[in-house]
mmCIF file of C-alpha atoms in Angstrom:
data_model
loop_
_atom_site.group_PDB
_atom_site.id
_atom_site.type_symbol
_atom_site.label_atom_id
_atom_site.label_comp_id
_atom_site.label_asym_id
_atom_site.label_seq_id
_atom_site.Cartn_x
_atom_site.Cartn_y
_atom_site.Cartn_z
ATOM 1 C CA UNK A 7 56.040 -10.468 27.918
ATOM 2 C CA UNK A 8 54.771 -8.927 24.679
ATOM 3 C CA UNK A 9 54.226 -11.242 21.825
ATOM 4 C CA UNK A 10 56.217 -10.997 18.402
ATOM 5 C CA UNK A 11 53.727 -10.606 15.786
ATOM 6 C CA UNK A 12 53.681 -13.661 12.890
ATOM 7 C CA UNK A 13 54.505 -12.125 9.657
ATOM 8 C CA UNK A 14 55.000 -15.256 7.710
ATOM 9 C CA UNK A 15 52.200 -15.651 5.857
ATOM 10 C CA UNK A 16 50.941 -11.498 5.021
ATOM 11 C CA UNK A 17 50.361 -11.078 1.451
ATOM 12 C CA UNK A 18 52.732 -7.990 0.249
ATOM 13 C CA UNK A 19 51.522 -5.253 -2.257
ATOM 14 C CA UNK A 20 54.063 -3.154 -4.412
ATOM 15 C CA UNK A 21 52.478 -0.004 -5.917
ATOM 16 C CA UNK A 22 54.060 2.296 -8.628
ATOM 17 C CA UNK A 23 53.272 5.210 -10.000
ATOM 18 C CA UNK A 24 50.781 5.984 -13.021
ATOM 19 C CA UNK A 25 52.599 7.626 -15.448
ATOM 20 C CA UNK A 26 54.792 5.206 -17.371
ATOM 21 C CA UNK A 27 57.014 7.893 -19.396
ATOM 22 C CA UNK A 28 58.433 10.723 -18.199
ATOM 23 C CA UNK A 29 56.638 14.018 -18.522
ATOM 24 C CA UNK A 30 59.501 15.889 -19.995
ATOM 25 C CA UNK A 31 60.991 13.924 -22.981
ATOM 26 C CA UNK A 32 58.569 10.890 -22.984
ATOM 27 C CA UNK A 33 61.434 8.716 -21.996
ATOM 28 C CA UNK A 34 60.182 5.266 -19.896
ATOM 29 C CA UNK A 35 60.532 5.327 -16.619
ATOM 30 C CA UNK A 36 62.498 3.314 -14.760
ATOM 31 C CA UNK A 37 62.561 1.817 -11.062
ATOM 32 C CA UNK A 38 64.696 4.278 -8.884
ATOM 33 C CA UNK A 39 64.456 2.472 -5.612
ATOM 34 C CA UNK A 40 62.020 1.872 -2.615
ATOM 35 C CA UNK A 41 60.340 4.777 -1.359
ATOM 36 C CA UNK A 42 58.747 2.869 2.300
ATOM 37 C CA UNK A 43 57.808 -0.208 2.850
ATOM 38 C CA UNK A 44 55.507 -1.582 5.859
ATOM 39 C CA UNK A 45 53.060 -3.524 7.363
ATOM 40 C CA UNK A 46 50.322 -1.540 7.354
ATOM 41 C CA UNK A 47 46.477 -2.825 9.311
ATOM 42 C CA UNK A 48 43.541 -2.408 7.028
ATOM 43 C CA UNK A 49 39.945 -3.865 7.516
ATOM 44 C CA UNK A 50 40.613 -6.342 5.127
ATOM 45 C CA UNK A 51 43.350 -7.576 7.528
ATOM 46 C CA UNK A 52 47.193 -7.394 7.162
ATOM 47 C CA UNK A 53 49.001 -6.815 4.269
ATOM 48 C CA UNK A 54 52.985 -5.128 3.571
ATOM 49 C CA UNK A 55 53.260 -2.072 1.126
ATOM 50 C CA UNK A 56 55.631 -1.333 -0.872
ATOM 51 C CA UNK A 57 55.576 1.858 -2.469
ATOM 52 C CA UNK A 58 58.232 2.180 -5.516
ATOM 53 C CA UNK A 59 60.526 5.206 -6.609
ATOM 54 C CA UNK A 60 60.425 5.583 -10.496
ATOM 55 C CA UNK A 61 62.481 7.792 -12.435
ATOM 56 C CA UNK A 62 63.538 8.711 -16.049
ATOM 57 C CA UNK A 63 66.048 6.612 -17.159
ATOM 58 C CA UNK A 64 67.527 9.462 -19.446
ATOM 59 C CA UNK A 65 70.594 11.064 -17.486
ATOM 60 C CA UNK A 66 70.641 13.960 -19.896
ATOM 61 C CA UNK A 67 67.084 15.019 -18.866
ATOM 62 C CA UNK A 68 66.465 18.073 -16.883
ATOM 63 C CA UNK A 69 63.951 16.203 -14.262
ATOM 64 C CA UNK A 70 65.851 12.892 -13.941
ATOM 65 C CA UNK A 71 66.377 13.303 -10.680
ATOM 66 C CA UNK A 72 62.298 13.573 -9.796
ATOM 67 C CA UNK A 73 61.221 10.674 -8.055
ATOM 68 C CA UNK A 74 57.678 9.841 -9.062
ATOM 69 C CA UNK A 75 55.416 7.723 -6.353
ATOM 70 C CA UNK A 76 52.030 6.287 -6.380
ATOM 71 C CA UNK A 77 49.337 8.425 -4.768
ATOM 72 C CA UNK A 78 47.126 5.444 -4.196
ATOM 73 C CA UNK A 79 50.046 3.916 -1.987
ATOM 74 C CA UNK A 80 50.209 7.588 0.001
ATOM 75 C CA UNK A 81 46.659 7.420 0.326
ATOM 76 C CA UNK A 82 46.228 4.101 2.403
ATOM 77 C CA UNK A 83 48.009 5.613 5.689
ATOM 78 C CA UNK A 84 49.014 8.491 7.271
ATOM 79 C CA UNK A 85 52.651 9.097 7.202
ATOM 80 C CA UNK A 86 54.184 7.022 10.429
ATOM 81 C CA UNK A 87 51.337 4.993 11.153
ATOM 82 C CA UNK A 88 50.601 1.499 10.368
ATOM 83 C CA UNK A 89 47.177 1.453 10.689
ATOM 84 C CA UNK A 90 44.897 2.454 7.323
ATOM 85 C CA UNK A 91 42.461 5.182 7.013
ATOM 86 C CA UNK A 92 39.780 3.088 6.725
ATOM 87 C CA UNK A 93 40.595 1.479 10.443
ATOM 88 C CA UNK A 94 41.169 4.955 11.983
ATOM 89 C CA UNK A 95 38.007 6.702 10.162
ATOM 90 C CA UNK A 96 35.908 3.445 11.493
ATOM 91 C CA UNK A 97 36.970 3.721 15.406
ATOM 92 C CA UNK A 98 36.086 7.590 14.830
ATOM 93 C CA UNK A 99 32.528 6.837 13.618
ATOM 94 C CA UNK A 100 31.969 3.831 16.284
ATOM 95 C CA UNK A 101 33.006 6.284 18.973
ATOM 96 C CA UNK A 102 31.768 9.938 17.994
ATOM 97 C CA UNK A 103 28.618 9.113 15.960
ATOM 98 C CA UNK A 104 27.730 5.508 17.622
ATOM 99 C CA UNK A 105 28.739 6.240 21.274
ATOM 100 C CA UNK A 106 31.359 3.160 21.718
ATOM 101 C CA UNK A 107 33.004 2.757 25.131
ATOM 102 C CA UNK A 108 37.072 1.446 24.168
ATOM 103 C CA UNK A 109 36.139 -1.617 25.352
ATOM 104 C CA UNK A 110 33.287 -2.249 23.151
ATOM 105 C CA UNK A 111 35.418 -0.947 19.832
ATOM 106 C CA UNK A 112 38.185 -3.393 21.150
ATOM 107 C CA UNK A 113 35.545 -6.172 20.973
ATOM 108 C CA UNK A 114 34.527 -5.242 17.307
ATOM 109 C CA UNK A 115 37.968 -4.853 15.799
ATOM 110 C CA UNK A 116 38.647 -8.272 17.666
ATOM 111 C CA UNK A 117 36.014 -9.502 15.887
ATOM 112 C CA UNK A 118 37.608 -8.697 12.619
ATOM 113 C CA UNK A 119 40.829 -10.553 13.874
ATOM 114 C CA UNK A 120 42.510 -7.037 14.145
ATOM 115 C CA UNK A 121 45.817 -6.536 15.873
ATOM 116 C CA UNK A 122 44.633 -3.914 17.896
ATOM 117 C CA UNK A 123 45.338 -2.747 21.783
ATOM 118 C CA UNK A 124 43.313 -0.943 24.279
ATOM 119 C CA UNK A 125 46.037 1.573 24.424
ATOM 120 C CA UNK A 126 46.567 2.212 20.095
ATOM 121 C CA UNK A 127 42.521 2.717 20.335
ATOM 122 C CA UNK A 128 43.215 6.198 21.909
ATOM 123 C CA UNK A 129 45.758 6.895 19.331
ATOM 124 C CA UNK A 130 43.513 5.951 16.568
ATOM 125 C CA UNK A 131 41.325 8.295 18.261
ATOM 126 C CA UNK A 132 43.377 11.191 18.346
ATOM 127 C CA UNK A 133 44.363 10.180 14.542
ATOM 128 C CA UNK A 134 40.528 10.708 13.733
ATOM 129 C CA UNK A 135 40.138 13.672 15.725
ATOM 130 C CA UNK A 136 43.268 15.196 13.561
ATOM 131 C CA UNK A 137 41.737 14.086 10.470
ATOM 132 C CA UNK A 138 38.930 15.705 11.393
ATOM 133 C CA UNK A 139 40.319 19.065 11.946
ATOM 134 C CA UNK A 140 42.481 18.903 9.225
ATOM 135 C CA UNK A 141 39.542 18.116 6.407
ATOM 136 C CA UNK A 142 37.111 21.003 7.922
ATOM 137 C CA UNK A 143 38.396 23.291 5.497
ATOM 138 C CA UNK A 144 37.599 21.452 2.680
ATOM 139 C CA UNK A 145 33.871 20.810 4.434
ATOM 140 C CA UNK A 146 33.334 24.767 4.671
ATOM 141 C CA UNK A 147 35.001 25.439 0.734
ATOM 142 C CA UNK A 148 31.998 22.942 -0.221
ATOM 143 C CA UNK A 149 29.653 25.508 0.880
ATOM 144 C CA UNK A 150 31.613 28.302 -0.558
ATOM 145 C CA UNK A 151 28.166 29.161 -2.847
ATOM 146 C CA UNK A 152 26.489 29.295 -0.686
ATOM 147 C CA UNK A 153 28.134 31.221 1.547
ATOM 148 C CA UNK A 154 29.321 33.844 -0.939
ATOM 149 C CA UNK A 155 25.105 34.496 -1.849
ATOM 150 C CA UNK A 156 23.371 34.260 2.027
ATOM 151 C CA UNK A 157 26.162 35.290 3.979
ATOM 152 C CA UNK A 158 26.689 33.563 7.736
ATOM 153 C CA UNK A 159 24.868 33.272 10.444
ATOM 154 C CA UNK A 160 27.222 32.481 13.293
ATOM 155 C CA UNK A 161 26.737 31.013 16.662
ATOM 156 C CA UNK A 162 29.515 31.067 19.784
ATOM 157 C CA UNK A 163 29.283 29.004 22.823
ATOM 158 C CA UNK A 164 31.589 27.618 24.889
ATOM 159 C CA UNK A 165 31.721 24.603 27.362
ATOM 160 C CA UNK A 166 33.732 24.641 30.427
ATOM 161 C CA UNK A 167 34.168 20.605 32.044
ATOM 162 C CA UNK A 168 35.327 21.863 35.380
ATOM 163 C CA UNK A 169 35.759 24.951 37.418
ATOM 164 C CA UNK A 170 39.123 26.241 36.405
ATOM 165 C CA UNK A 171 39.982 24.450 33.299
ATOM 166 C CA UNK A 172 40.682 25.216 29.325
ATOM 167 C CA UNK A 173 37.361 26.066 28.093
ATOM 168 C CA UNK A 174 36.617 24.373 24.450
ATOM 169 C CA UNK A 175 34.827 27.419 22.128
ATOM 170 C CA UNK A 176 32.955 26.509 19.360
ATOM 171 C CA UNK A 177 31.656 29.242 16.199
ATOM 172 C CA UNK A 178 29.160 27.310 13.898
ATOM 173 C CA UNK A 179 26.958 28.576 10.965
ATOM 174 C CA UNK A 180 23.394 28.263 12.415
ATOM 175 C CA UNK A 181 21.393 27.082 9.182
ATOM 176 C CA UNK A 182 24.285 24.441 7.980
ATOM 177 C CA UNK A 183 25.213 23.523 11.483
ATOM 178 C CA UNK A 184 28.284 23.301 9.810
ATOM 179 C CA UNK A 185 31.338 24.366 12.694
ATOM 180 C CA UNK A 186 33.870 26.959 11.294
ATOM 181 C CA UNK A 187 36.013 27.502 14.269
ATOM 182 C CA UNK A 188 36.725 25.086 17.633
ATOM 183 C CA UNK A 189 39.571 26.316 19.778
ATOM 184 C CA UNK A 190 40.208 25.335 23.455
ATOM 185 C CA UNK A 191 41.317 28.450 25.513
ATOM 186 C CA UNK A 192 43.033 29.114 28.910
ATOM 187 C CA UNK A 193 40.437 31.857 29.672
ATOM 188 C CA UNK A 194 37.184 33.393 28.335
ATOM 189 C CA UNK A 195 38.767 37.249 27.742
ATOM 190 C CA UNK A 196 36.995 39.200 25.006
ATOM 191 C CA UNK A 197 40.510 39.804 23.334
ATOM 192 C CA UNK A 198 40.984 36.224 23.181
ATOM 193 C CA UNK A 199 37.789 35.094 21.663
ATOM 194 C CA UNK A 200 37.952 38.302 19.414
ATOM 195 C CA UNK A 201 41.528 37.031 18.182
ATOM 196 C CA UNK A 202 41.490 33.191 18.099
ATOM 197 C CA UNK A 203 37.503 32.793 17.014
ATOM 198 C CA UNK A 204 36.289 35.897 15.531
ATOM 199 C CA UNK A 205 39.105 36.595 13.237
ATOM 200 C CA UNK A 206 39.841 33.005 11.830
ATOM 201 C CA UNK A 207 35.889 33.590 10.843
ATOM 202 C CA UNK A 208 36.644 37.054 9.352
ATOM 203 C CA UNK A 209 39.514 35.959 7.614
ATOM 204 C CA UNK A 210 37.101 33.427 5.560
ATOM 205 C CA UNK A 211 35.852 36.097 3.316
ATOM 206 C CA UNK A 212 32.257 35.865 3.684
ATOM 207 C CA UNK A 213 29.499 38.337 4.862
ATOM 208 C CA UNK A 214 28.529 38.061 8.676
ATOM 209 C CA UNK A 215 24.820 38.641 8.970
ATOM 210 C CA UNK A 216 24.575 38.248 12.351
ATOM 211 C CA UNK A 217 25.681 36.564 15.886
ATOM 212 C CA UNK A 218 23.779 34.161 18.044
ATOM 213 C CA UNK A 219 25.330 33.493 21.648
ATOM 214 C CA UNK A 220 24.393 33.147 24.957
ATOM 215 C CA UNK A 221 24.760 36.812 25.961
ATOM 216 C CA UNK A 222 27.813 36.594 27.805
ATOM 217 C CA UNK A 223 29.273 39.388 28.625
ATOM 218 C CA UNK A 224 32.867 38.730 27.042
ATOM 219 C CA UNK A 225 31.062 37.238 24.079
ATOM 220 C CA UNK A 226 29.944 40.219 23.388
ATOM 221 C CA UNK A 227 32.310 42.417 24.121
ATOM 222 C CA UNK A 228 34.143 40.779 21.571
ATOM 223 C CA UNK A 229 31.240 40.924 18.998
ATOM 224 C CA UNK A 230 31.385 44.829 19.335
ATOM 225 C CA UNK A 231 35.183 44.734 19.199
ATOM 226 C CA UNK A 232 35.502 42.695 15.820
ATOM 227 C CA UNK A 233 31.933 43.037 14.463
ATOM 228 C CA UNK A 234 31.122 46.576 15.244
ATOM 229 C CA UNK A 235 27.273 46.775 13.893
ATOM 230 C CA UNK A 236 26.697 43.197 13.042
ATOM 231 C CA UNK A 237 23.330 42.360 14.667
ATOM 232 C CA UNK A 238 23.530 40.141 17.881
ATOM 233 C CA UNK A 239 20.811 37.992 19.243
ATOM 234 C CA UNK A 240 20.479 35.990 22.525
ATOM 235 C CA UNK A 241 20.094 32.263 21.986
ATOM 236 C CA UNK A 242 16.220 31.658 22.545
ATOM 237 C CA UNK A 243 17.207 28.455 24.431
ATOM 238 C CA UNK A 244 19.282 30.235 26.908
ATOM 239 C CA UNK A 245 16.332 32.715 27.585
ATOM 240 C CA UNK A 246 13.897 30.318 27.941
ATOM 241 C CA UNK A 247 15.920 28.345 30.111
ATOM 242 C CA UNK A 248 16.558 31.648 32.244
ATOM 243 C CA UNK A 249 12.871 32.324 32.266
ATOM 244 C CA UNK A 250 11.767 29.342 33.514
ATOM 245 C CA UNK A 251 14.927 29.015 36.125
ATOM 246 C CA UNK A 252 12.796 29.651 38.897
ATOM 247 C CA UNK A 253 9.841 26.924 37.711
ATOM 248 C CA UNK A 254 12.536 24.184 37.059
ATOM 249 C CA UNK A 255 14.225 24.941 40.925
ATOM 250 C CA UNK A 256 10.924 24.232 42.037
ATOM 251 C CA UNK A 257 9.952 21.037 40.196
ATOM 252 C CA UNK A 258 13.617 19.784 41.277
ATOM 253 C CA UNK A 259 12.637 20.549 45.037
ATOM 254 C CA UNK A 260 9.429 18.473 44.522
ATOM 255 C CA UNK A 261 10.824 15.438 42.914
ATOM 256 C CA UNK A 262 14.028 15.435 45.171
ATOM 257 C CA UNK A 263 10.505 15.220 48.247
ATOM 258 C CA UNK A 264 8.941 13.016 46.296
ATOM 259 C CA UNK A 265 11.773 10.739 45.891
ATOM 260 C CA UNK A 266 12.945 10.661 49.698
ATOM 261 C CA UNK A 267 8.594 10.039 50.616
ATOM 262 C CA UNK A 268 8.448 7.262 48.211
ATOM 263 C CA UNK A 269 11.540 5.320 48.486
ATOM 264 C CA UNK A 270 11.672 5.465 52.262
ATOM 265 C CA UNK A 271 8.084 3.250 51.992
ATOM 266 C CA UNK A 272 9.317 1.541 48.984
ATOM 267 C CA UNK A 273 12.109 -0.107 51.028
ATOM 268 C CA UNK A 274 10.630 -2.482 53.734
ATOM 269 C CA UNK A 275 8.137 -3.650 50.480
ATOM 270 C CA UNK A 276 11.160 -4.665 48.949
ATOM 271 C CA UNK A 277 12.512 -6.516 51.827
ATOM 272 C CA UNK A 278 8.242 -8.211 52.607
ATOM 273 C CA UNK A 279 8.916 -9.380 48.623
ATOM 274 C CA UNK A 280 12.521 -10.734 49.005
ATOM 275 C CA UNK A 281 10.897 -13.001 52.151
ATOM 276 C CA UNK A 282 7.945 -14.018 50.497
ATOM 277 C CA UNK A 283 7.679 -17.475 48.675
ATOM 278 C CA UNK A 284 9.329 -17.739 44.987
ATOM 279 C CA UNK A 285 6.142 -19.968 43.960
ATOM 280 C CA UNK A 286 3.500 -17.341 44.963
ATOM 281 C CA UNK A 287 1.881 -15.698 42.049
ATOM 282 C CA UNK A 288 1.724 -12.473 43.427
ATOM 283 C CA UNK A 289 5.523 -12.321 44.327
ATOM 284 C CA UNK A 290 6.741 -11.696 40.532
ATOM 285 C CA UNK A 291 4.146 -9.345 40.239
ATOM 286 C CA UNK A 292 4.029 -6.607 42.868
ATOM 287 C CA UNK A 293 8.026 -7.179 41.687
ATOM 288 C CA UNK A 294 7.143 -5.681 38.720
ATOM 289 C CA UNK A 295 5.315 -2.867 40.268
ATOM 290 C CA UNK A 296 8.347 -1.954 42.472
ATOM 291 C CA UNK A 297 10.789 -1.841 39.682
ATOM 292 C CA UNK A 298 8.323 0.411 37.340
ATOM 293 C CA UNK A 299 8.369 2.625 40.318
ATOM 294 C CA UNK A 300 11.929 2.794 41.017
ATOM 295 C CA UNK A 301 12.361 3.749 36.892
ATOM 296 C CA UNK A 302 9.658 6.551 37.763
ATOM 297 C CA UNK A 303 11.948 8.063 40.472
ATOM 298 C CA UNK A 304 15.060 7.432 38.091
ATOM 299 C CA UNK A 305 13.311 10.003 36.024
ATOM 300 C CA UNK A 306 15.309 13.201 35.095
ATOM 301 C CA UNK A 307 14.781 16.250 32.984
ATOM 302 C CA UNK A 308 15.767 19.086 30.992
ATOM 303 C CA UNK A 309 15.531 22.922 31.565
ATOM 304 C CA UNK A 310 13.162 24.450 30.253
ATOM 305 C CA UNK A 311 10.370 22.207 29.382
ATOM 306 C CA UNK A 312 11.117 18.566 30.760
ATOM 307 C CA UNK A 313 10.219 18.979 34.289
ATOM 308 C CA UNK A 314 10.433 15.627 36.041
ATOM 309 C CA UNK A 315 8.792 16.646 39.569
ATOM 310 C CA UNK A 316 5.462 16.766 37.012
ATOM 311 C CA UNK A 317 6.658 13.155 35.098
ATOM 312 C CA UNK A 318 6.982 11.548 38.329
ATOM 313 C CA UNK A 319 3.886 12.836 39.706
ATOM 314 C CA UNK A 320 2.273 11.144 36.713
ATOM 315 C CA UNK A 321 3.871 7.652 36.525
ATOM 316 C CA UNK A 322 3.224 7.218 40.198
ATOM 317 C CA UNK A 323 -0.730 8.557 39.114
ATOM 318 C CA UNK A 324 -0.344 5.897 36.904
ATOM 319 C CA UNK A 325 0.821 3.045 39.024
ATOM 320 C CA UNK A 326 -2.145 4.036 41.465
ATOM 321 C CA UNK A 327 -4.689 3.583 38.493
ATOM 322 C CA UNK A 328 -3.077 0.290 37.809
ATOM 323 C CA UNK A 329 -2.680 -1.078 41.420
ATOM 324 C CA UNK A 330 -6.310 0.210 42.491
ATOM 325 C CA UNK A 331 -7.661 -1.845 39.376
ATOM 326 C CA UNK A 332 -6.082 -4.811 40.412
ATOM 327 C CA UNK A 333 -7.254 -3.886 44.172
ATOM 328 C CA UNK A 334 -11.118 -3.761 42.918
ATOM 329 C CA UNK A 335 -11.061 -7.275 41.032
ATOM 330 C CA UNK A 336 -9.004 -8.394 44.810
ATOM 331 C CA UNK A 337 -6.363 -9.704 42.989
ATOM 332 C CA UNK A 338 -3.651 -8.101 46.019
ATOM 333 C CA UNK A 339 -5.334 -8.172 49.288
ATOM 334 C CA UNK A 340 -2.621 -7.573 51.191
ATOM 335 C CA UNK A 341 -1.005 -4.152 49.180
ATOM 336 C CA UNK A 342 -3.464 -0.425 49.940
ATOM 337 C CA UNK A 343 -2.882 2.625 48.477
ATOM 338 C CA UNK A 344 -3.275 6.180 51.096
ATOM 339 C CA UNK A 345 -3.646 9.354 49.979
ATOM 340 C CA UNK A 346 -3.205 12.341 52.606
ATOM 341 C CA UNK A 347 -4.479 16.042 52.193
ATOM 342 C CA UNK A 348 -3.977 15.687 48.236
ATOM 343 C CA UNK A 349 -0.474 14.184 48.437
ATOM 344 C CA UNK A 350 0.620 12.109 45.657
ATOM 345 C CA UNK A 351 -0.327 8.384 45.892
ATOM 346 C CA UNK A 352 1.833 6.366 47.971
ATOM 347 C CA UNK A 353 2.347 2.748 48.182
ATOM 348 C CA UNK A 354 2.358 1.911 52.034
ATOM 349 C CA UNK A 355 1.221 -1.476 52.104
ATOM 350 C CA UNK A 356 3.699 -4.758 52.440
ATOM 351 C CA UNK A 357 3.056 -8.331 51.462
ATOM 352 C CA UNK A 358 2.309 -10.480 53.760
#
């Protein structure tokens, strides 16, 4: 059964407008009525707004029927919420820019005794998200000098989650990093991306220097279609990573042997270790070896340059420096090292 929420003891603030006279005939203004009231969810806690309707009391005047409002009150919430900007604007930055999971911003707004469910969090979410969106324009009219002497530099990419699904497009001015345009579309056409990214861009009023994309071929088909003559590179990244496809399949075939070789002899050590004696000396240490070889085949890397066939190879090179200088001073009788035909070093001993 949900519980009511206490309201007895929230502190209420009434906000009025500015201007004391009227603009017109310099009449005072007078109250009118209550424009909202609520209780609205701030950082600070709880509080109830009131924002007051003010008038001019003169019936003769032409504008006595304007209701004037404070804009401090309209700028606490969005219209229909209860929660403050502040609140959604924080769960944005915990979850975009620090990487929050729900339950871990749930934990920090119940920390600051915050009324707050699992559920609203996603809501607060999407609030941010739509705050987000909405103030971009402002961002790019920041940079309107800029723009208006260097021109853009535009970059299009787009991500597709799964097989099948919406595919989220995203235009952004390479030396700003600033993003102009982010649309989500049913399908990749060239008359799509032409019409829903291109144009929007065109329509800003600024010089297009040139394009920077991945070189697909609806990409730029719809370069040519909307930017006939405007210069358009391949993203260095995506060549690179094309270059050295071949290279990277074959480091990935050599970790993924490396990995099956090691851990299939890494498993009865690991059962020797959970048998042997909790006071022996050795047992927490050849512990330690095991783990720092099960984070060296958790290693994983990145087209084109992190190969992690080659990082394995050298943390297990490492390990064998370690273990064979522990071997010479005869600290571990009982663990060997083997090497066969130039493989990579192998732990194939067990404790006894």
């Amino acid at each position: 059964m949900r519980k009511a929420k206490d309201n007895a003891n929230i502190p209420s603030r009434y906000y009025r407008p500015t201007i004391k006279t009227c603009p017109r005939c310099g009449a005072p203004l007078r109250r009118r009525c209550t424009l909202w009231r609520k209780y609205l969810v701030t950082l600070c806690g709880r509080v109830r707004v009131f924002s007051m309707g003010y008038s001019c009391r003169r019936s003769r005047c032409s504008q006595s029927r304007v209701i004037y409002r404070s804009v401090e009150a309209e700028q606490l919430s969005p219209k229909g919420s209860s929660f403050g900007f502040d609140v959604i604007v924080q769960v944005g930055r915990w979850r975009f820019w620090d990487h929050r999971t729900l339950d871990e911003i749930a934990t920090l707004l119940k920390g600051l005794r915050l009324p707050v469910s699992r559920r609203q969090i996603l809501y607060l979410i999407g609030d941010f998200l739509a705050l987000l969106r909405a103030g971009q324009p402002a961002k790019i009219e920041t940079h309107r000098t800029y723009f208006q002497r260097h021109g853009l530099v535009i970059s299009i990419d787009g991500m597709e989650p799964e097989q099948g699904n919406e595919m989220l497009f995203v235009v952004r001015e390479v030396n700003l990093d600033l993003t102009l345009v982010a649309e989500t579309l049913y399908s990749s056409r060239a008359d799509l991306i032409s019409r829903q990214l291109l144009e929007p861009v065109k329509d800003l009023g600024f010089r297009i220097r040139a394009v920077v994309s991945d070189a697909d071929k609806n990409i730029r088909r719809a370069v040519e279609a909307s930017l006939p003559g405007c210069p358009h590179q391949a993203c260095q990244v995506h060549c690179l990573c094309d270059a050295g496809h071949l290279i990277f399949e074959a480091d990935r075939a050599m970790k993924t042997d490396l990995r099956r070789d090691i851990r299939a002899q890494l498993r009865p050590v690991s059962r020797e270790l959970s048998r042997a004696p909790q006071a022996d000396p050795l047992q927490a240490v050849l512990a330690d070896y095991c783990e720092g070889l099960r984070d060296a085949l958790r290693s994983d890397g990145s087209s084109p340059f992190e190969l992690a066939g080659l990082e394995l190879y050298k943390g297990l090179q490492r390990l064998e420096t370690s273990l064979r200088h522990c071997e010479k001073k005869r600290a571990f009788s009982s663990v060997r090292l083997a090497e066969d035909h130039g493989d990579p070093p192998r732990l194939c001993g067990a404790v006894c």
